[in-house]
mmCIF file of C-alpha atoms in Angstrom:
data_model
loop_
_atom_site.group_PDB
_atom_site.id
_atom_site.type_symbol
_atom_site.label_atom_id
_atom_site.label_comp_id
_atom_site.label_asym_id
_atom_site.label_seq_id
_atom_site.Cartn_x
_atom_site.Cartn_y
_atom_site.Cartn_z
ATOM 1 C CA UNK A 227 37.858 68.730 74.684
ATOM 2 C CA UNK A 228 36.995 72.292 75.714
ATOM 3 C CA UNK A 229 35.301 70.994 78.876
ATOM 4 C CA UNK A 230 38.312 68.813 79.693
ATOM 5 C CA UNK A 231 40.789 71.693 79.339
ATOM 6 C CA UNK A 232 38.550 73.952 81.431
ATOM 7 C CA UNK A 233 38.408 71.395 84.262
ATOM 8 C CA UNK A 234 42.182 71.013 84.248
ATOM 9 C CA UNK A 235 42.692 74.777 84.405
ATOM 10 C CA UNK A 236 40.171 75.219 87.227
ATOM 11 C CA UNK A 237 41.908 72.478 89.236
ATOM 12 C CA UNK A 238 45.230 74.219 88.662
ATOM 13 C CA UNK A 239 43.817 77.502 89.927
ATOM 14 C CA UNK A 240 42.503 75.874 93.107
ATOM 15 C CA UNK A 241 45.916 74.351 93.838
ATOM 16 C CA UNK A 242 47.665 77.659 93.065
ATOM 17 C CA UNK A 243 45.570 79.657 95.547
ATOM 18 C CA UNK A 244 45.569 77.049 98.302
ATOM 19 C CA UNK A 245 47.284 78.012 101.581
ATOM 20 C CA UNK A 246 50.768 76.584 102.043
ATOM 21 C CA UNK A 247 50.311 75.948 105.768
ATOM 22 C CA UNK A 248 50.497 72.393 107.105
ATOM 23 C CA UNK A 249 48.243 71.087 109.855
ATOM 24 C CA UNK A 250 49.877 68.225 111.725
ATOM 25 C CA UNK A 251 47.838 65.401 113.227
ATOM 26 C CA UNK A 252 48.116 65.292 117.023
ATOM 27 C CA UNK A 253 47.046 61.722 117.768
ATOM 28 C CA UNK A 254 46.902 58.192 116.431
ATOM 29 C CA UNK A 255 44.259 56.121 118.141
ATOM 30 C CA UNK A 256 44.504 57.006 121.831
ATOM 31 C CA UNK A 257 48.208 57.959 121.678
ATOM 32 C CA UNK A 258 49.100 61.656 121.659
ATOM 33 C CA UNK A 259 51.583 62.821 119.004
ATOM 34 C CA UNK A 260 53.648 65.809 120.139
ATOM 35 C CA UNK A 261 56.986 67.395 119.257
ATOM 36 C CA UNK A 262 59.543 65.991 118.463
ATOM 37 C CA UNK A 263 57.479 63.241 116.807
ATOM 38 C CA UNK A 264 55.031 63.393 113.923
ATOM 39 C CA UNK A 265 53.060 61.162 111.606
ATOM 40 C CA UNK A 266 53.008 63.773 108.821
ATOM 41 C CA UNK A 267 56.133 64.644 106.867
ATOM 42 C CA UNK A 268 57.435 68.133 107.628
ATOM 43 C CA UNK A 269 56.075 68.150 111.186
ATOM 44 C CA UNK A 270 58.087 67.661 114.364
ATOM 45 C CA UNK A 271 61.864 67.325 114.375
ATOM 46 C CA UNK A 272 63.804 66.087 111.318
ATOM 47 C CA UNK A 273 65.773 63.839 113.705
ATOM 48 C CA UNK A 274 62.656 61.648 113.969
ATOM 49 C CA UNK A 275 61.470 61.889 110.385
ATOM 50 C CA UNK A 276 59.576 58.786 109.192
ATOM 51 C CA UNK A 277 60.089 57.124 112.590
ATOM 52 C CA UNK A 278 56.373 56.748 113.386
ATOM 53 C CA UNK A 279 53.603 55.478 111.125
ATOM 54 C CA UNK A 280 49.848 55.556 111.780
ATOM 55 C CA UNK A 281 47.971 52.719 110.093
ATOM 56 C CA UNK A 282 44.709 50.752 110.215
ATOM 57 C CA UNK A 283 42.472 53.796 109.809
ATOM 58 C CA UNK A 284 44.609 55.864 112.223
ATOM 59 C CA UNK A 285 44.145 53.502 115.160
ATOM 60 C CA UNK A 286 47.495 51.707 115.233
ATOM 61 C CA UNK A 287 50.786 53.536 115.790
ATOM 62 C CA UNK A 288 54.006 51.793 114.804
ATOM 63 C CA UNK A 289 57.712 52.480 115.337
ATOM 64 C CA UNK A 290 59.886 51.932 112.282
ATOM 65 C CA UNK A 291 63.334 50.435 112.885
ATOM 66 C CA UNK A 292 65.894 48.613 110.710
ATOM 67 C CA UNK A 293 64.585 45.285 112.102
ATOM 68 C CA UNK A 294 60.924 45.956 111.310
ATOM 69 C CA UNK A 295 57.804 47.781 112.505
ATOM 70 C CA UNK A 296 56.692 47.519 116.121
ATOM 71 C CA UNK A 297 53.370 48.515 117.636
ATOM 72 C CA UNK A 298 53.643 51.464 120.023
ATOM 73 C CA UNK A 299 51.862 50.913 123.327
ATOM 74 C CA UNK A 300 52.517 54.336 124.835
ATOM 75 C CA UNK A 301 54.599 57.519 124.543
ATOM 76 C CA UNK A 302 55.621 59.589 127.578
ATOM 77 C CA UNK A 303 56.931 63.124 127.063
ATOM 78 C CA UNK A 304 57.620 64.209 130.672
ATOM 79 C CA UNK A 305 59.970 61.247 131.126
ATOM 80 C CA UNK A 306 60.745 60.795 127.431
ATOM 81 C CA UNK A 307 60.311 57.195 126.347
ATOM 82 C CA UNK A 308 58.333 54.937 124.014
ATOM 83 C CA UNK A 309 57.095 51.467 124.926
ATOM 84 C CA UNK A 310 56.741 49.061 121.990
ATOM 85 C CA UNK A 311 55.730 45.423 121.713
ATOM 86 C CA UNK A 312 57.399 42.762 119.590
ATOM 87 C CA UNK A 313 54.960 40.183 118.234
ATOM 88 C CA UNK A 314 57.836 37.697 117.884
ATOM 89 C CA UNK A 315 58.700 37.769 121.588
ATOM 90 C CA UNK A 316 57.821 34.894 123.892
ATOM 91 C CA UNK A 317 54.593 35.333 125.856
ATOM 92 C CA UNK A 318 53.043 33.479 128.796
ATOM 93 C CA UNK A 319 50.443 31.848 126.537
ATOM 94 C CA UNK A 320 53.278 30.247 124.539
ATOM 95 C CA UNK A 321 54.152 28.044 127.509
ATOM 96 C CA UNK A 322 57.285 26.082 126.705
ATOM 97 C CA UNK A 323 56.813 26.398 122.958
ATOM 98 C CA UNK A 324 59.385 28.769 121.500
ATOM 99 C CA UNK A 325 58.944 30.077 117.952
ATOM 100 C CA UNK A 326 61.726 31.660 115.853
ATOM 101 C CA UNK A 327 62.237 35.326 116.642
ATOM 102 C CA UNK A 328 64.116 38.326 115.293
ATOM 103 C CA UNK A 329 66.508 40.729 117.041
ATOM 104 C CA UNK A 330 65.247 44.204 117.862
ATOM 105 C CA UNK A 331 67.457 47.026 116.592
ATOM 106 C CA UNK A 332 67.401 50.816 116.407
ATOM 107 C CA UNK A 333 68.646 53.296 113.828
ATOM 108 C CA UNK A 334 71.847 54.749 115.303
ATOM 109 C CA UNK A 335 71.412 57.954 113.278
ATOM 110 C CA UNK A 336 68.367 58.916 115.385
ATOM 111 C CA UNK A 337 68.233 60.043 119.008
ATOM 112 C CA UNK A 338 66.650 56.749 120.109
ATOM 113 C CA UNK A 339 68.345 54.319 122.472
ATOM 114 C CA UNK A 340 67.460 51.214 124.451
ATOM 115 C CA UNK A 341 66.473 52.103 128.010
ATOM 116 C CA UNK A 342 68.469 50.858 130.967
ATOM 117 C CA UNK A 343 65.151 49.887 132.551
ATOM 118 C CA UNK A 344 64.867 46.999 130.094
ATOM 119 C CA UNK A 345 65.770 43.482 131.134
ATOM 120 C CA UNK A 346 65.710 40.489 128.843
ATOM 121 C CA UNK A 347 64.947 36.845 129.470
ATOM 122 C CA UNK A 348 66.602 34.384 127.104
ATOM 123 C CA UNK A 349 65.429 30.789 126.747
ATOM 124 C CA UNK A 350 67.309 27.572 125.955
ATOM 125 C CA UNK A 351 70.670 29.205 125.291
ATOM 126 C CA UNK A 352 73.724 27.227 124.210
ATOM 127 C CA UNK A 353 76.121 26.535 127.111
ATOM 128 C CA UNK A 354 79.019 26.550 124.655
ATOM 129 C CA UNK A 355 78.486 30.161 123.574
ATOM 130 C CA UNK A 356 76.675 31.825 126.479
ATOM 131 C CA UNK A 357 77.881 32.074 130.074
ATOM 132 C CA UNK A 358 74.830 30.894 132.031
ATOM 133 C CA UNK A 359 75.472 31.190 135.758
ATOM 134 C CA UNK A 360 73.719 32.426 138.917
ATOM 135 C CA UNK A 361 75.066 35.978 138.951
ATOM 136 C CA UNK A 362 75.651 36.721 142.648
ATOM 137 C CA UNK A 363 77.893 33.698 143.084
ATOM 138 C CA UNK A 364 79.503 33.904 139.648
ATOM 139 C CA UNK A 365 80.300 37.621 139.925
ATOM 140 C CA UNK A 366 81.888 37.096 143.322
ATOM 141 C CA UNK A 367 84.323 34.557 141.867
ATOM 142 C CA UNK A 368 84.746 36.007 138.370
ATOM 143 C CA UNK A 369 84.124 39.766 138.554
ATOM 144 C CA UNK A 370 85.844 40.385 135.198
ATOM 145 C CA UNK A 371 83.158 38.291 133.432
ATOM 146 C CA UNK A 372 80.193 39.473 135.467
ATOM 147 C CA UNK A 373 78.784 41.863 132.836
ATOM 148 C CA UNK A 374 78.902 39.232 130.105
ATOM 149 C CA UNK A 375 77.102 36.499 132.050
ATOM 150 C CA UNK A 376 73.424 35.585 131.780
ATOM 151 C CA UNK A 377 71.868 35.253 135.223
ATOM 152 C CA UNK A 378 70.113 31.906 135.674
ATOM 153 C CA UNK A 379 68.968 32.864 139.188
ATOM 154 C CA UNK A 380 67.300 36.147 138.253
ATOM 155 C CA UNK A 381 64.045 37.285 139.775
ATOM 156 C CA UNK A 382 62.371 37.395 136.351
ATOM 157 C CA UNK A 383 63.207 33.779 135.515
ATOM 158 C CA UNK A 384 62.023 32.574 138.923
ATOM 159 C CA UNK A 385 58.848 34.705 138.785
ATOM 160 C CA UNK A 386 57.779 34.985 135.152
ATOM 161 C CA UNK A 387 55.783 38.260 135.101
ATOM 162 C CA UNK A 388 52.070 37.670 134.509
ATOM 163 C CA UNK A 389 52.457 33.890 134.170
ATOM 164 C CA UNK A 390 50.721 31.356 136.361
ATOM 165 C CA UNK A 391 53.428 28.718 135.888
ATOM 166 C CA UNK A 392 57.176 28.225 135.985
ATOM 167 C CA UNK A 393 59.359 26.638 133.326
ATOM 168 C CA UNK A 394 60.128 22.997 133.979
ATOM 169 C CA UNK A 395 61.874 21.608 130.899
ATOM 170 C CA UNK A 396 63.345 24.828 129.488
ATOM 171 C CA UNK A 397 66.217 26.965 130.700
ATOM 172 C CA UNK A 398 65.973 30.698 131.339
ATOM 173 C CA UNK A 399 68.521 33.381 132.107
ATOM 174 C CA UNK A 400 68.341 37.149 132.397
ATOM 175 C CA UNK A 401 70.723 39.589 130.728
ATOM 176 C CA UNK A 402 70.843 43.284 129.875
ATOM 177 C CA UNK A 403 72.493 43.919 126.474
ATOM 178 C CA UNK A 404 74.176 47.311 126.391
ATOM 179 C CA UNK A 405 73.500 47.599 122.662
ATOM 180 C CA UNK A 406 71.125 46.083 120.128
ATOM 181 C CA UNK A 407 74.105 44.295 118.579
ATOM 182 C CA UNK A 408 74.529 42.328 121.813
ATOM 183 C CA UNK A 409 70.856 41.366 121.630
ATOM 184 C CA UNK A 410 71.387 40.059 118.110
ATOM 185 C CA UNK A 411 74.345 37.934 119.205
ATOM 186 C CA UNK A 412 72.412 36.495 122.147
ATOM 187 C CA UNK A 413 69.533 35.436 119.907
ATOM 188 C CA UNK A 414 72.022 33.708 117.658
ATOM 189 C CA UNK A 415 72.636 31.178 120.439
ATOM 190 C CA UNK A 416 69.252 31.217 122.224
ATOM 191 C CA UNK A 417 65.871 29.890 121.091
ATOM 192 C CA UNK A 418 63.802 32.951 121.990
ATOM 193 C CA UNK A 419 63.586 35.972 124.260
ATOM 194 C CA UNK A 420 61.184 38.243 126.109
ATOM 195 C CA UNK A 421 61.771 41.875 127.006
ATOM 196 C CA UNK A 422 60.576 43.278 130.313
ATOM 197 C CA UNK A 423 60.826 46.896 131.376
ATOM 198 C CA UNK A 424 60.482 48.129 134.932
ATOM 199 C CA UNK A 425 57.603 50.597 135.014
ATOM 200 C CA UNK A 426 57.535 53.308 137.675
ATOM 201 C CA UNK A 427 54.282 53.214 139.660
ATOM 202 C CA UNK A 428 54.939 56.237 141.902
ATOM 203 C CA UNK A 429 54.987 54.545 145.310
ATOM 204 C CA UNK A 430 57.817 54.376 147.883
ATOM 205 C CA UNK A 431 60.721 51.997 147.385
ATOM 206 C CA UNK A 432 61.332 49.097 147.155
ATOM 207 C CA UNK A 433 57.978 48.571 145.429
ATOM 208 C CA UNK A 434 58.184 51.621 143.174
ATOM 209 C CA UNK A 435 58.650 49.555 139.988
ATOM 210 C CA UNK A 436 56.744 46.637 138.495
ATOM 211 C CA UNK A 437 57.822 44.425 135.562
ATOM 212 C CA UNK A 438 55.813 44.600 132.332
ATOM 213 C CA UNK A 439 56.410 42.988 128.969
ATOM 214 C CA UNK A 440 57.588 45.379 126.268
ATOM 215 C CA UNK A 441 60.651 47.235 125.038
ATOM 216 C CA UNK A 442 61.280 50.691 126.420
ATOM 217 C CA UNK A 443 63.040 53.069 124.024
ATOM 218 C CA UNK A 444 64.306 56.368 125.426
ATOM 219 C CA UNK A 445 64.482 59.489 123.265
ATOM 220 C CA UNK A 446 65.806 63.042 123.487
ATOM 221 C CA UNK A 447 63.690 66.122 122.825
ATOM 222 C CA UNK A 448 65.698 68.649 120.777
ATOM 223 C CA UNK A 449 64.789 71.999 122.340
ATOM 224 C CA UNK A 450 65.590 75.129 120.333
ATOM 225 C CA UNK A 451 64.789 78.804 120.892
ATOM 226 C CA UNK A 452 63.018 78.973 117.536
ATOM 227 C CA UNK A 453 60.743 76.058 118.377
ATOM 228 C CA UNK A 454 59.847 77.521 121.795
ATOM 229 C CA UNK A 455 59.076 80.878 120.176
ATOM 230 C CA UNK A 456 56.956 79.163 117.516
ATOM 231 C CA UNK A 457 54.927 77.287 120.166
ATOM 232 C CA UNK A 458 54.398 80.401 122.295
ATOM 233 C CA UNK A 459 50.632 81.064 122.494
ATOM 234 C CA UNK A 460 51.274 84.818 122.723
ATOM 235 C CA UNK A 461 52.984 84.611 119.333
ATOM 236 C CA UNK A 462 50.255 82.602 117.650
ATOM 237 C CA UNK A 463 50.828 79.075 119.010
ATOM 238 C CA UNK A 464 52.343 77.447 115.942
ATOM 239 C CA UNK A 465 53.636 73.927 115.374
ATOM 240 C CA UNK A 466 57.343 73.191 115.014
ATOM 241 C CA UNK A 467 58.239 71.616 111.696
ATOM 242 C CA UNK A 468 60.836 71.612 108.951
ATOM 243 C CA UNK A 469 61.263 72.044 105.235
ATOM 244 C CA UNK A 470 61.025 68.597 103.643
ATOM 245 C CA UNK A 471 63.728 69.487 101.098
ATOM 246 C CA UNK A 472 66.301 71.465 103.099
ATOM 247 C CA UNK A 473 65.230 70.216 106.590
ATOM 248 C CA UNK A 474 65.575 73.786 107.874
ATOM 249 C CA UNK A 475 63.240 74.951 110.663
ATOM 250 C CA UNK A 476 59.708 76.059 109.790
ATOM 251 C CA UNK A 477 56.957 77.308 112.099
ATOM 252 C CA UNK A 478 53.686 75.839 110.809
ATOM 253 C CA UNK A 479 50.694 78.156 111.201
ATOM 254 C CA UNK A 480 47.058 78.113 110.121
ATOM 255 C CA UNK A 481 47.536 81.067 107.784
ATOM 256 C CA UNK A 482 50.904 80.098 106.338
ATOM 257 C CA UNK A 483 54.444 79.128 107.282
ATOM 258 C CA UNK A 484 57.076 81.259 108.978
ATOM 259 C CA UNK A 485 60.733 80.999 109.918
ATOM 260 C CA UNK A 486 60.022 82.541 113.337
ATOM 261 C CA UNK A 487 56.453 82.534 114.754
ATOM 262 C CA UNK A 488 52.839 82.803 113.607
ATOM 263 C CA UNK A 489 52.488 86.541 114.270
ATOM 264 C CA UNK A 490 55.545 87.428 112.246
ATOM 265 C CA UNK A 491 54.846 90.148 109.647
ATOM 266 C CA UNK A 492 56.526 87.950 107.026
ATOM 267 C CA UNK A 493 53.420 85.733 106.981
ATOM 268 C CA UNK A 494 51.230 88.632 105.851
ATOM 269 C CA UNK A 495 53.773 89.509 103.173
ATOM 270 C CA UNK A 496 53.905 85.877 102.104
ATOM 271 C CA UNK A 497 50.107 85.714 101.850
ATOM 272 C CA UNK A 498 50.005 88.902 99.745
ATOM 273 C CA UNK A 499 52.593 87.418 97.404
ATOM 274 C CA UNK A 500 50.500 84.271 97.078
ATOM 275 C CA UNK A 501 47.429 86.318 96.129
ATOM 276 C CA UNK A 502 49.405 88.319 93.557
ATOM 277 C CA UNK A 503 50.797 85.165 91.993
ATOM 278 C CA UNK A 504 47.348 83.562 91.994
ATOM 279 C CA UNK A 505 45.868 86.660 90.298
ATOM 280 C CA UNK A 506 48.537 86.530 87.638
ATOM 281 C CA UNK A 507 47.876 82.851 87.077
ATOM 282 C CA UNK A 508 44.148 83.555 86.869
ATOM 283 C CA UNK A 509 44.656 86.189 84.161
ATOM 284 C CA UNK A 510 47.072 83.938 82.319
ATOM 285 C CA UNK A 511 44.712 80.971 82.599
ATOM 286 C CA UNK A 512 41.743 83.003 81.336
ATOM 287 C CA UNK A 513 43.807 83.957 78.299
ATOM 288 C CA UNK A 514 44.746 80.292 77.964
ATOM 289 C CA UNK A 515 41.089 79.243 77.944
ATOM 290 C CA UNK A 516 40.353 81.816 75.219
ATOM 291 C CA UNK A 517 43.326 80.583 73.190
ATOM 292 C CA UNK A 518 42.267 76.955 73.529
ATOM 293 C CA UNK A 519 38.704 77.811 72.498
ATOM 294 C CA UNK A 520 39.997 79.622 69.393
ATOM 295 C CA UNK A 521 42.226 76.678 68.561
ATOM 296 C CA UNK A 522 39.350 74.194 68.810
ATOM 297 C CA UNK A 523 37.174 76.420 66.547
ATOM 298 C CA UNK A 524 39.984 76.493 63.974
ATOM 299 C CA UNK A 525 40.382 72.709 64.173
ATOM 300 C CA UNK A 526 36.676 72.212 63.488
ATOM 301 C CA UNK A 527 36.962 74.517 60.462
ATOM 302 C CA UNK A 528 39.881 72.470 59.131
ATOM 303 C CA UNK A 529 37.994 69.218 59.561
ATOM 304 C CA UNK A 530 35.188 70.487 57.299
ATOM 305 C CA UNK A 531 37.620 70.891 54.387
ATOM 306 C CA UNK A 532 39.896 67.942 55.177
ATOM 307 C CA UNK A 533 39.814 64.981 52.793
ATOM 308 C CA UNK A 534 37.852 61.921 53.963
ATOM 309 C CA UNK A 535 40.112 58.873 54.345
ATOM 310 C CA UNK A 536 37.782 56.463 56.201
ATOM 311 C CA UNK A 537 39.758 56.680 59.433
ATOM 312 C CA UNK A 538 43.209 56.318 57.874
ATOM 313 C CA UNK A 539 45.498 59.149 58.959
ATOM 314 C CA UNK A 540 47.801 60.536 56.261
ATOM 315 C CA UNK A 541 50.169 63.489 56.019
ATOM 316 C CA UNK A 542 47.420 65.487 54.337
ATOM 317 C CA UNK A 543 44.843 65.210 57.134
ATOM 318 C CA UNK A 544 47.205 64.948 60.165
ATOM 319 C CA UNK A 545 46.240 67.545 62.756
ATOM 320 C CA UNK A 546 48.751 66.691 65.550
#
């Protein structure tokens, strides 16, 4: 029992004297994790808390949304956007076999939104509920319904990106939902869908974009003076984070946390306070060990004079 209590107290001392600083992971697989995102709670911006998850031995990054978890293919910070893949989407290898799918949605409380560079192909939609028409002609005659029509003559449906065939017995139309709710309604009346985003390739127009399968999600980077000061290399090069309870700003440093930057004098004061508290705990714990040892010695003395009851505990020999 004495050994057990000693181990518990030593573990408590180690935790008490441990630095309070948080080191945030900067990658998951081959994808870089920078502000405002994080895969560790308390890092990054609270606007994107619990948005990303790193799984499968830190090799697979996923985006969490109300409709499920989606694998992240890439994150760009200069032109802020995330590209995710939906395993339920139609793919070229599916041919004309369409499996049940689910609508993609985003949490409206975050600073994430569907990119305008997305375009969606819908397959085998109901004529009774979806306006399926070749858009140039239809919009010329019915301009008031142009935005709500699904284009059956779109480039994507005529040239399925990455596919070596064209659909023969299935219908296809292209439509850009302005909100995830519109995507949900479309899938209610269509068999399946595929999302294509137009990726910039950095060459002159009109060939500056190429279609690729995936869902592009744009995001905002909340820039604050405190975060810029925290990241300043001349001030210690900290990491922007937040308090997990109050969600107030915290600059995460190797030697401790600060409300400003890593070279702030408050860090040194905070570290001194930690050492003082740890010293007090050490003295208290040493006294505790002595007290426990004395108690165990007294218990052994009682057991020598206690009546033998063959394992039956009575009020006379009850120790606890």
